[in-house]
PDB file of C-alpha atoms in Angstrom:
ATOM      1  CA  UNK H  68      18.061 -39.617 -40.446  1.00 51.00           C
ATOM      2  CA  UNK H  69      16.704 -42.485 -38.707  1.00 50.00           C
ATOM      3  CA  UNK H  70      18.072 -42.779 -34.890  1.00 54.00           C
ATOM      4  CA  UNK H  71      17.592 -45.406 -32.338  1.00 52.00           C
ATOM      5  CA  UNK H  72      19.017 -43.301 -29.564  1.00 57.00           C
ATOM      6  CA  UNK H  73      17.307 -40.030 -29.852  1.00 56.00           C
ATOM      7  CA  UNK H  74      13.698 -39.541 -30.779  1.00 58.00           C
ATOM      8  CA  UNK H  75      13.476 -35.595 -31.692  1.00 62.00           C
ATOM      9  CA  UNK H  76       9.945 -36.010 -32.774  1.00 62.00           C
ATOM     10  CA  UNK H  77       8.950 -37.299 -29.034  1.00 63.00           C
ATOM     11  CA  UNK H  78      11.156 -34.786 -27.528  1.00 66.00           C
ATOM     12  CA  UNK H  79       9.503 -31.926 -29.202  1.00 66.00           C
ATOM     13  CA  UNK H  80       6.094 -33.280 -28.750  1.00 61.00           C
ATOM     14  CA  UNK H  81       7.039 -33.683 -24.960  1.00 65.00           C
ATOM     15  CA  UNK H  82       8.292 -30.061 -24.878  1.00 68.00           C
ATOM     16  CA  UNK H  83       5.314 -28.463 -26.429  1.00 67.00           C
ATOM     17  CA  UNK H  84       3.014 -30.575 -24.385  1.00 68.00           C
ATOM     18  CA  UNK H  85       4.668 -29.543 -21.098  1.00 72.00           C
ATOM     19  CA  UNK H  86       4.292 -25.614 -22.199  1.00 72.00           C
ATOM     20  CA  UNK H  87       0.548 -26.334 -22.853  1.00 71.00           C
ATOM     21  CA  UNK H  88       0.103 -27.808 -19.597  1.00 71.00           C
ATOM     22  CA  UNK H  89       1.705 -24.992 -17.986  1.00 73.00           C
ATOM     23  CA  UNK H  90      -0.467 -22.488 -19.803  1.00 70.00           C
ATOM     24  CA  UNK H  91      -3.607 -24.408 -18.844  1.00 67.00           C
ATOM     25  CA  UNK H  92      -2.682 -24.575 -15.088  1.00 71.00           C
ATOM     26  CA  UNK H  93      -2.182 -20.659 -15.286  1.00 75.00           C
ATOM     27  CA  UNK H  94      -5.608 -20.561 -17.121  1.00 71.00           C
ATOM     28  CA  UNK H  95      -7.468 -22.598 -14.389  1.00 73.00           C
ATOM     29  CA  UNK H  96      -5.812 -20.497 -11.595  1.00 73.00           C
ATOM     30  CA  UNK H  97      -6.833 -17.157 -13.076  1.00 72.00           C
ATOM     31  CA  UNK H  98     -10.572 -18.694 -13.604  1.00 77.00           C
ATOM     32  CA  UNK H  99     -10.370 -19.907 -10.103  1.00 70.00           C
ATOM     33  CA  UNK H 100      -9.310 -16.535  -8.478  1.00 72.00           C
ATOM     34  CA  UNK H 101     -10.973 -14.281 -11.001  1.00 73.00           C
ATOM     35  CA  UNK H 102      -7.563 -12.235 -11.310  1.00 76.00           C
ATOM     36  CA  UNK H 103      -5.520 -12.061 -14.293  1.00 80.00           C
ATOM     37  CA  UNK H 104      -2.320 -11.415 -12.109  1.00 77.00           C
ATOM     38  CA  UNK H 105      -1.772 -14.265  -9.417  1.00 76.00           C
ATOM     39  CA  UNK H 106       1.992 -13.996  -9.044  1.00 79.00           C
ATOM     40  CA  UNK H 107       4.536 -11.271  -9.901  1.00 77.00           C
ATOM     41  CA  UNK H 108       5.637 -13.322 -13.153  1.00 75.00           C
ATOM     42  CA  UNK H 109       2.333 -12.723 -14.552  1.00 75.00           C
ATOM     43  CA  UNK H 110       2.857  -9.310 -14.914  1.00 79.00           C
ATOM     44  CA  UNK H 111       5.403  -7.699 -12.955  1.00 86.00           C
ATOM     45  CA  UNK H 112       4.832  -4.039 -14.027  1.00 88.00           C
ATOM     46  CA  UNK H 113       1.232  -4.443 -13.802  1.00 87.00           C
ATOM     47  CA  UNK H 114       1.714  -5.698 -10.186  1.00 86.00           C
ATOM     48  CA  UNK H 115       3.651  -2.773  -9.132  1.00 91.00           C
ATOM     49  CA  UNK H 116       1.155  -0.391 -10.636  1.00 92.00           C
ATOM     50  CA  UNK H 117      -1.547  -2.428  -9.085  1.00 89.00           C
ATOM     51  CA  UNK H 118       0.083  -2.139  -5.521  1.00 91.00           C
ATOM     52  CA  UNK H 119       0.553   1.724  -5.818  1.00 93.00           C
ATOM     53  CA  UNK H 120      -3.370   1.630  -6.774  1.00 94.00           C
ATOM     54  CA  UNK H 121      -4.349  -0.416  -4.129  1.00 93.00           C
ATOM     55  CA  UNK H 122      -2.617   1.683  -1.582  1.00 94.00           C
ATOM     56  CA  UNK H 123      -3.945   4.860  -2.735  1.00 95.00           C
ATOM     57  CA  UNK H 124      -7.646   3.379  -2.810  1.00 96.00           C
ATOM     58  CA  UNK H 125      -7.075   2.400   0.928  1.00 95.00           C
ATOM     59  CA  UNK H 126      -5.809   5.833   1.806  1.00 96.00           C
ATOM     60  CA  UNK H 127      -8.924   7.507  -0.156  1.00 96.00           C
ATOM     61  CA  UNK H 128     -11.181   5.225   1.815  1.00 96.00           C
ATOM     62  CA  UNK H 129      -9.546   6.054   5.109  1.00 96.00           C
ATOM     63  CA  UNK H 130      -9.581   9.874   4.203  1.00 97.00           C
ATOM     64  CA  UNK H 131     -13.188   9.929   3.375  1.00 97.00           C
ATOM     65  CA  UNK H 132     -13.979   8.409   6.983  1.00 97.00           C
ATOM     66  CA  UNK H 133     -12.094  11.175   8.539  1.00 97.00           C
ATOM     67  CA  UNK H 134     -13.999  13.681   6.492  1.00 97.00           C
ATOM     68  CA  UNK H 135     -17.035  12.393   7.434  1.00 97.00           C
ATOM     69  CA  UNK H 136     -16.142  11.951  10.981  1.00 97.00           C
ATOM     70  CA  UNK H 137     -15.498  15.983  10.864  1.00 97.00           C
ATOM     71  CA  UNK H 138     -19.037  16.483   9.303  1.00 97.00           C
ATOM     72  CA  UNK H 139     -20.415  14.474  12.406  1.00 97.00           C
ATOM     73  CA  UNK H 140     -18.249  16.793  14.494  1.00 98.00           C
ATOM     74  CA  UNK H 141     -19.615  19.572  13.179  1.00 98.00           C
ATOM     75  CA  UNK H 142     -23.457  18.250  12.916  1.00 97.00           C
ATOM     76  CA  UNK H 143     -23.131  17.612  16.737  1.00 97.00           C
ATOM     77  CA  UNK H 144     -21.689  20.995  17.258  1.00 98.00           C
ATOM     78  CA  UNK H 145     -24.795  22.330  15.167  1.00 97.00           C
ATOM     79  CA  UNK H 146     -27.082  20.462  17.441  1.00 97.00           C
ATOM     80  CA  UNK H 147     -25.759  22.062  20.573  1.00 97.00           C
ATOM     81  CA  UNK H 148     -25.890  25.806  18.728  1.00 97.00           C
ATOM     82  CA  UNK H 149     -29.407  24.753  18.057  1.00 96.00           C
ATOM     83  CA  UNK H 150     -30.350  24.460  21.542  1.00 97.00           C
ATOM     84  CA  UNK H 151     -28.388  27.646  22.397  1.00 96.00           C
ATOM     85  CA  UNK H 152     -30.803  29.382  19.817  1.00 95.00           C
ATOM     86  CA  UNK H 153     -33.792  28.200  21.623  1.00 96.00           C
ATOM     87  CA  UNK H 154     -32.227  29.461  25.111  1.00 96.00           C
ATOM     88  CA  UNK H 155     -31.512  32.771  23.324  1.00 94.00           C
ATOM     89  CA  UNK H 156     -35.078  33.084  22.239  1.00 94.00           C
ATOM     90  CA  UNK H 157     -36.140  32.431  25.777  1.00 95.00           C
ATOM     91  CA  UNK H 158     -33.923  34.871  26.884  1.00 95.00           C
ATOM     92  CA  UNK H 159     -35.315  37.555  24.547  1.00 92.00           C
ATOM     93  CA  UNK H 160     -38.757  36.886  25.687  1.00 94.00           C
ATOM     94  CA  UNK H 161     -37.976  37.052  29.291  1.00 93.00           C
ATOM     95  CA  UNK H 162     -36.153  40.536  28.849  1.00 91.00           C
ATOM     96  CA  UNK H 163     -39.546  41.522  27.168  1.00 91.00           C
ATOM     97  CA  UNK H 164     -41.829  40.184  29.963  1.00 92.00           C
ATOM     98  CA  UNK H 165     -39.551  41.866  32.512  1.00 90.00           C
ATOM     99  CA  UNK H 166     -40.490  44.958  30.992  1.00 87.00           C
ATOM    100  CA  UNK H 167     -44.264  44.651  31.847  1.00 89.00           C
ATOM    101  CA  UNK H 168     -45.331  47.239  34.017  1.00 89.00           C
ATOM    102  CA  UNK H 169     -48.006  45.212  35.662  1.00 92.00           C
ATOM    103  CA  UNK H 170     -45.466  42.629  36.942  1.00 90.00           C
ATOM    104  CA  UNK H 171     -44.591  42.553  40.707  1.00 90.00           C
ATOM    105  CA  UNK H 172     -41.180  42.579  42.310  1.00 89.00           C
ATOM    106  CA  UNK H 173     -41.804  38.976  42.799  1.00 91.00           C
ATOM    107  CA  UNK H 174     -42.637  38.241  39.248  1.00 90.00           C
ATOM    108  CA  UNK H 175     -39.542  40.056  38.312  1.00 90.00           C
ATOM    109  CA  UNK H 176     -37.304  37.794  40.872  1.00 91.00           C
ATOM    110  CA  UNK H 177     -38.735  34.681  38.932  1.00 94.00           C
ATOM    111  CA  UNK H 178     -37.812  36.061  35.631  1.00 93.00           C
ATOM    112  CA  UNK H 179     -34.530  37.108  36.593  1.00 94.00           C
ATOM    113  CA  UNK H 180     -34.162  33.436  38.347  1.00 95.00           C
ATOM    114  CA  UNK H 181     -35.054  31.880  35.072  1.00 96.00           C
ATOM    115  CA  UNK H 182     -32.909  34.219  33.054  1.00 95.00           C
ATOM    116  CA  UNK H 183     -29.742  33.580  35.090  1.00 95.00           C
ATOM    117  CA  UNK H 184     -30.132  29.922  34.918  1.00 96.00           C
ATOM    118  CA  UNK H 185     -30.476  29.875  31.335  1.00 96.00           C
ATOM    119  CA  UNK H 186     -27.253  32.042  30.764  1.00 95.00           C
ATOM    120  CA  UNK H 187     -25.484  29.430  33.069  1.00 95.00           C
ATOM    121  CA  UNK H 188     -26.807  26.600  30.654  1.00 96.00           C
ATOM    122  CA  UNK H 189     -24.853  28.270  27.775  1.00 95.00           C
ATOM    123  CA  UNK H 190     -21.515  28.204  29.854  1.00 94.00           C
ATOM    124  CA  UNK H 191     -22.387  24.451  30.411  1.00 95.00           C
ATOM    125  CA  UNK H 192     -22.914  23.741  26.602  1.00 96.00           C
ATOM    126  CA  UNK H 193     -19.003  24.987  26.151  1.00 95.00           C
ATOM    127  CA  UNK H 194     -17.877  21.791  27.822  1.00 94.00           C
ATOM    128  CA  UNK H 195     -19.613  19.548  25.170  1.00 96.00           C
ATOM    129  CA  UNK H 196     -17.115  17.193  23.454  1.00 96.00           C
ATOM    130  CA  UNK H 197     -17.257  14.759  20.461  1.00 96.00           C
ATOM    131  CA  UNK H 198     -15.232  11.667  20.960  1.00 95.00           C
ATOM    132  CA  UNK H 199     -13.215  13.516  23.536  1.00 94.00           C
ATOM    133  CA  UNK H 200     -12.542  16.670  21.450  1.00 96.00           C
ATOM    134  CA  UNK H 201     -14.021  19.734  22.432  1.00 96.00           C
ATOM    135  CA  UNK H 202     -16.917  21.513  20.217  1.00 97.00           C
ATOM    136  CA  UNK H 203     -16.188  24.867  21.692  1.00 96.00           C
ATOM    137  CA  UNK H 204     -12.861  26.427  22.617  1.00 92.00           C
ATOM    138  CA  UNK H 205     -12.863  30.240  21.855  1.00 88.00           C
ATOM    139  CA  UNK H 206     -12.696  29.871  17.959  1.00 89.00           C
ATOM    140  CA  UNK H 207      -9.771  27.598  17.329  1.00 94.00           C
ATOM    141  CA  UNK H 208      -9.626  25.799  13.801  1.00 96.00           C
ATOM    142  CA  UNK H 209      -8.778  22.042  13.431  1.00 97.00           C
ATOM    143  CA  UNK H 210      -7.372  21.159  10.171  1.00 97.00           C
ATOM    144  CA  UNK H 211      -8.886  18.156   8.272  1.00 97.00           C
ATOM    145  CA  UNK H 212      -7.255  16.423   5.606  1.00 97.00           C
ATOM    146  CA  UNK H 213      -9.133  16.185   2.407  1.00 96.00           C
ATOM    147  CA  UNK H 214      -7.133  14.396  -0.217  1.00 94.00           C
ATOM    148  CA  UNK H 215      -5.387  10.923  -0.092  1.00 92.00           C
ATOM    149  CA  UNK H 216      -2.055  12.358  -0.652  1.00 92.00           C
ATOM    150  CA  UNK H 217      -2.374  14.967   2.082  1.00 91.00           C
ATOM    151  CA  UNK H 218      -1.852  17.824   0.230  1.00 94.00           C
ATOM    152  CA  UNK H 219      -5.250  19.382   0.508  1.00 95.00           C
ATOM    153  CA  UNK H 220      -6.822  20.616   4.169  1.00 96.00           C
ATOM    154  CA  UNK H 221      -9.884  22.344   5.102  1.00 96.00           C
ATOM    155  CA  UNK H 222     -10.473  23.820   8.668  1.00 96.00           C
ATOM    156  CA  UNK H 223     -13.279  23.268  10.929  1.00 97.00           C
ATOM    157  CA  UNK H 224     -13.958  25.746  13.867  1.00 96.00           C
ATOM    158  CA  UNK H 225     -14.319  24.980  17.480  1.00 97.00           C
ATOM    159  CA  UNK H 226     -16.878  27.549  17.934  1.00 96.00           C
ATOM    160  CA  UNK H 227     -16.491  30.392  20.367  1.00 96.00           C
ATOM    161  CA  UNK H 228     -19.473  29.830  22.349  1.00 95.00           C
ATOM    162  CA  UNK H 229     -17.945  31.159  25.549  1.00 94.00           C
ATOM    163  CA  UNK H 230     -17.881  34.909  23.948  1.00 94.00           C
ATOM    164  CA  UNK H 231     -21.681  34.715  23.777  1.00 94.00           C
ATOM    165  CA  UNK H 232     -21.940  33.377  27.607  1.00 93.00           C
ATOM    166  CA  UNK H 233     -19.522  36.364  28.454  1.00 94.00           C
ATOM    167  CA  UNK H 234     -21.772  38.864  26.931  1.00 94.00           C
ATOM    168  CA  UNK H 235     -24.272  38.388  29.616  1.00 93.00           C
ATOM    169  CA  UNK H 236     -21.879  39.156  32.358  1.00 91.00           C
ATOM    170  CA  UNK H 237     -23.090  42.593  33.125  1.00 88.00           C
ATOM    171  CA  UNK H 238     -26.676  41.778  32.758  1.00 92.00           C
ATOM    172  CA  UNK H 239     -28.797  41.900  35.765  1.00 92.00           C
ATOM    173  CA  UNK H 240     -32.595  41.564  34.538  1.00 90.00           C
ATOM    174  CA  UNK H 241     -33.726  43.362  37.647  1.00 86.00           C
ATOM    175  CA  UNK H 242     -31.392  46.435  37.488  1.00 88.00           C
ATOM    176  CA  UNK H 243     -30.217  46.811  34.004  1.00 88.00           C
ATOM    177  CA  UNK H 244     -32.295  48.755  31.664  1.00 90.00           C
ATOM    178  CA  UNK H 245     -34.397  46.876  29.576  1.00 88.00           C
ATOM    179  CA  UNK H 246     -33.122  48.429  26.382  1.00 91.00           C
ATOM    180  CA  UNK H 247     -29.775  47.081  27.198  1.00 93.00           C
ATOM    181  CA  UNK H 248     -30.817  43.694  27.976  1.00 92.00           C
ATOM    182  CA  UNK H 249     -32.632  43.619  24.752  1.00 91.00           C
ATOM    183  CA  UNK H 250     -29.929  44.773  23.038  1.00 93.00           C
ATOM    184  CA  UNK H 251     -27.506  42.448  24.476  1.00 94.00           C
ATOM    185  CA  UNK H 252     -29.825  39.539  23.529  1.00 94.00           C
ATOM    186  CA  UNK H 253     -30.198  40.657  19.946  1.00 94.00           C
ATOM    187  CA  UNK H 254     -26.410  40.995  19.601  1.00 95.00           C
ATOM    188  CA  UNK H 255     -25.869  37.475  21.219  1.00 95.00           C
ATOM    189  CA  UNK H 256     -28.513  36.021  18.616  1.00 95.00           C
ATOM    190  CA  UNK H 257     -26.714  37.672  15.639  1.00 96.00           C
ATOM    191  CA  UNK H 258     -23.316  36.134  17.070  1.00 96.00           C
ATOM    192  CA  UNK H 259     -24.925  32.782  17.542  1.00 96.00           C
ATOM    193  CA  UNK H 260     -26.483  32.915  13.815  1.00 96.00           C
ATOM    194  CA  UNK H 261     -23.112  33.574  12.515  1.00 96.00           C
ATOM    195  CA  UNK H 262     -21.528  30.760  14.288  1.00 97.00           C
ATOM    196  CA  UNK H 263     -24.389  28.404  12.799  1.00 97.00           C
ATOM    197  CA  UNK H 264     -23.744  29.878   9.375  1.00 97.00           C
ATOM    198  CA  UNK H 265     -19.956  29.204   9.697  1.00 97.00           C
ATOM    199  CA  UNK H 266     -20.768  25.654  10.796  1.00 97.00           C
ATOM    200  CA  UNK H 267     -23.198  25.247   7.639  1.00 97.00           C
ATOM    201  CA  UNK H 268     -20.379  26.590   5.301  1.00 97.00           C
ATOM    202  CA  UNK H 269     -17.779  24.041   6.892  1.00 97.00           C
ATOM    203  CA  UNK H 270     -20.151  20.987   6.498  1.00 97.00           C
ATOM    204  CA  UNK H 271     -21.088  22.065   2.932  1.00 97.00           C
ATOM    205  CA  UNK H 272     -17.168  22.342   1.914  1.00 97.00           C
ATOM    206  CA  UNK H 273     -16.652  18.676   3.879  1.00 97.00           C
ATOM    207  CA  UNK H 274     -19.474  17.196   2.045  1.00 97.00           C
ATOM    208  CA  UNK H 275     -18.243  18.382  -1.304  1.00 97.00           C
ATOM    209  CA  UNK H 276     -14.520  16.739  -0.334  1.00 97.00           C
ATOM    210  CA  UNK H 277     -16.349  13.595   0.616  1.00 97.00           C
ATOM    211  CA  UNK H 278     -17.866  13.635  -2.727  1.00 97.00           C
ATOM    212  CA  UNK H 279     -14.738  14.294  -4.456  1.00 97.00           C
ATOM    213  CA  UNK H 280     -13.030  11.435  -2.319  1.00 97.00           C
ATOM    214  CA  UNK H 281     -15.857   8.754  -3.424  1.00 96.00           C
ATOM    215  CA  UNK H 282     -15.295   9.684  -7.239  1.00 96.00           C
ATOM    216  CA  UNK H 283     -11.506   9.431  -7.140  1.00 96.00           C
ATOM    217  CA  UNK H 284     -11.903   6.250  -5.264  1.00 95.00           C
ATOM    218  CA  UNK H 285     -14.388   4.782  -8.029  1.00 95.00           C
ATOM    219  CA  UNK H 286     -11.828   5.826 -10.718  1.00 96.00           C
ATOM    220  CA  UNK H 287      -8.860   4.562  -8.919  1.00 95.00           C
ATOM    221  CA  UNK H 288     -10.787   1.142  -8.452  1.00 93.00           C
ATOM    222  CA  UNK H 289     -11.783   0.986 -12.223  1.00 93.00           C
ATOM    223  CA  UNK H 290      -7.981   1.573 -13.082  1.00 93.00           C
ATOM    224  CA  UNK H 291      -6.934  -1.247 -10.688  1.00 89.00           C
ATOM    225  CA  UNK H 292      -9.696  -3.430 -12.156  1.00 88.00           C
ATOM    226  CA  UNK H 293      -8.441  -3.040 -15.656  1.00 87.00           C
ATOM    227  CA  UNK H 294      -5.058  -4.061 -14.557  1.00 86.00           C
ATOM    228  CA  UNK H 295      -5.663  -7.049 -12.297  1.00 84.00           C
ATOM    229  CA  UNK H 296      -9.070  -8.155 -12.824  1.00 72.00           C
ATOM    230  CA  UNK H 297      -9.726 -11.158 -15.201  1.00 76.00           C
ATOM    231  CA  UNK H 298     -11.707 -11.145 -18.587  1.00 67.00           C
ATOM    232  CA  UNK H 299     -13.869 -14.076 -17.870  1.00 72.00           C
ATOM    233  CA  UNK H 300     -15.136 -14.606 -21.501  1.00 78.00           C
ATOM    234  CA  UNK H 301     -11.617 -14.152 -23.005  1.00 79.00           C
ATOM    235  CA  UNK H 302     -10.001 -16.311 -20.562  1.00 71.00           C
ATOM    236  CA  UNK H 303     -12.790 -19.112 -20.894  1.00 77.00           C
ATOM    237  CA  UNK H 304     -11.993 -19.180 -24.788  1.00 77.00           C
ATOM    238  CA  UNK H 305      -8.504 -19.578 -24.025  1.00 71.00           C
ATOM    239  CA  UNK H 306      -9.088 -22.335 -21.559  1.00 68.00           C
ATOM    240  CA  UNK H 307     -11.016 -24.211 -24.379  1.00 77.00           C
ATOM    241  CA  UNK H 308      -8.267 -23.759 -26.933  1.00 76.00           C
ATOM    242  CA  UNK H 309      -5.576 -24.691 -24.481  1.00 67.00           C
ATOM    243  CA  UNK H 310      -7.657 -28.195 -23.515  1.00 75.00           C
ATOM    244  CA  UNK H 311      -7.540 -28.793 -27.331  1.00 75.00           C
ATOM    245  CA  UNK H 312      -3.957 -28.426 -27.565  1.00 71.00           C
ATOM    246  CA  UNK H 313      -3.194 -30.581 -24.648  1.00 71.00           C
ATOM    247  CA  UNK H 314      -5.331 -33.177 -26.008  1.00 71.00           C
ATOM    248  CA  UNK H 315      -3.657 -32.730 -29.460  1.00 70.00           C
ATOM    249  CA  UNK H 316      -0.387 -32.710 -27.938  1.00 65.00           C
ATOM    250  CA  UNK H 317      -0.767 -35.814 -25.859  1.00 70.00           C
ATOM    251  CA  UNK H 318      -2.007 -37.609 -29.255  1.00 69.00           C
ATOM    252  CA  UNK H 319       1.137 -36.376 -31.112  1.00 65.00           C
ATOM    253  CA  UNK H 320       3.448 -37.394 -28.369  1.00 61.00           C
ATOM    254  CA  UNK H 321       1.868 -41.095 -28.709  1.00 65.00           C
ATOM    255  CA  UNK H 322       2.259 -40.820 -32.294  1.00 67.00           C
ATOM    256  CA  UNK H 323       6.053 -39.847 -31.818  1.00 62.00           C
ATOM    257  CA  UNK H 324       6.823 -42.544 -29.306  1.00 63.00           C
ATOM    258  CA  UNK H 325       5.350 -45.081 -31.829  1.00 64.00           C
ATOM    259  CA  UNK H 326       7.690 -43.919 -34.695  1.00 60.00           C
ATOM    260  CA  UNK H 327      10.399 -46.306 -33.465  1.00 59.00           C
ATOM    261  CA  UNK H 328       8.434 -49.191 -34.402  1.00 59.00           C
ATOM    262  CA  UNK H 329       9.266 -48.611 -37.836  1.00 57.00           C
ATOM    263  CA  UNK H 330      13.129 -48.489 -36.954  1.00 55.00           C
ATOM    264  CA  UNK H 331      12.718 -51.883 -35.341  1.00 54.00           C
ATOM    265  CA  UNK H 332      10.973 -53.294 -38.403  1.00 59.00           C
ATOM    266  CA  UNK H 333      13.924 -52.571 -40.275  1.00 54.00           C
ATOM    267  CA  UNK H 334      16.067 -54.675 -37.962  1.00 53.00           C
ATOM    268  CA  UNK H 335      13.735 -57.791 -38.799  1.00 55.00           C
TER     269      UNK H 335
END
């Protein structure tokens, strides 16, 4: 059928050319953004999954920061306990020096003064804080979330340094038996060693938790990348194909528009 009013070939060529141009614009947008999904119409299901994965990634990052802050809390606490350990070593030395029979009463008064001041310094350490949170509160436990969904936690201890200070309350270097003083200092050193061992164990647990969070983040980002990131090589090939199709479509549209010339020649 030959028709003057309707050029079906031209309409079909125009339709195909419009579709090709639309796909070409999408390809250019993907290549310029580096993303396979730039709007919900590109992949509604994939976009929904990506949104959930992106939220999980951000939560994982935040959780890891919190865990590392808790590690810093424990590291600061251990630093104070390390100073306390040096104090204990000096207290043990003073207790032994005080037992020297060649020392005068004045010598022992000087030892006692230093001994008492060092004991008081342990008490002052109990007021140390990390970002406003007490490092030492009598053995209380703070719960640290170690998973992005909040299902796992681990405790860190606000060490009971006050108990060590209290153990010296009945000690008077000039009047207490030297064996009692030495035994008290030794017991305090053992207690302090236990606090540092607990601190070290908690730091190790949190370090493992941080490692696991980092691994989970890598895997989540890899999964999200497979959904939203663009395969540049594949899309570049697609762009070249669409360019050829666009040029061919425009050429066919021009040919279809010229087909009515043959109809006009029938009229002359």
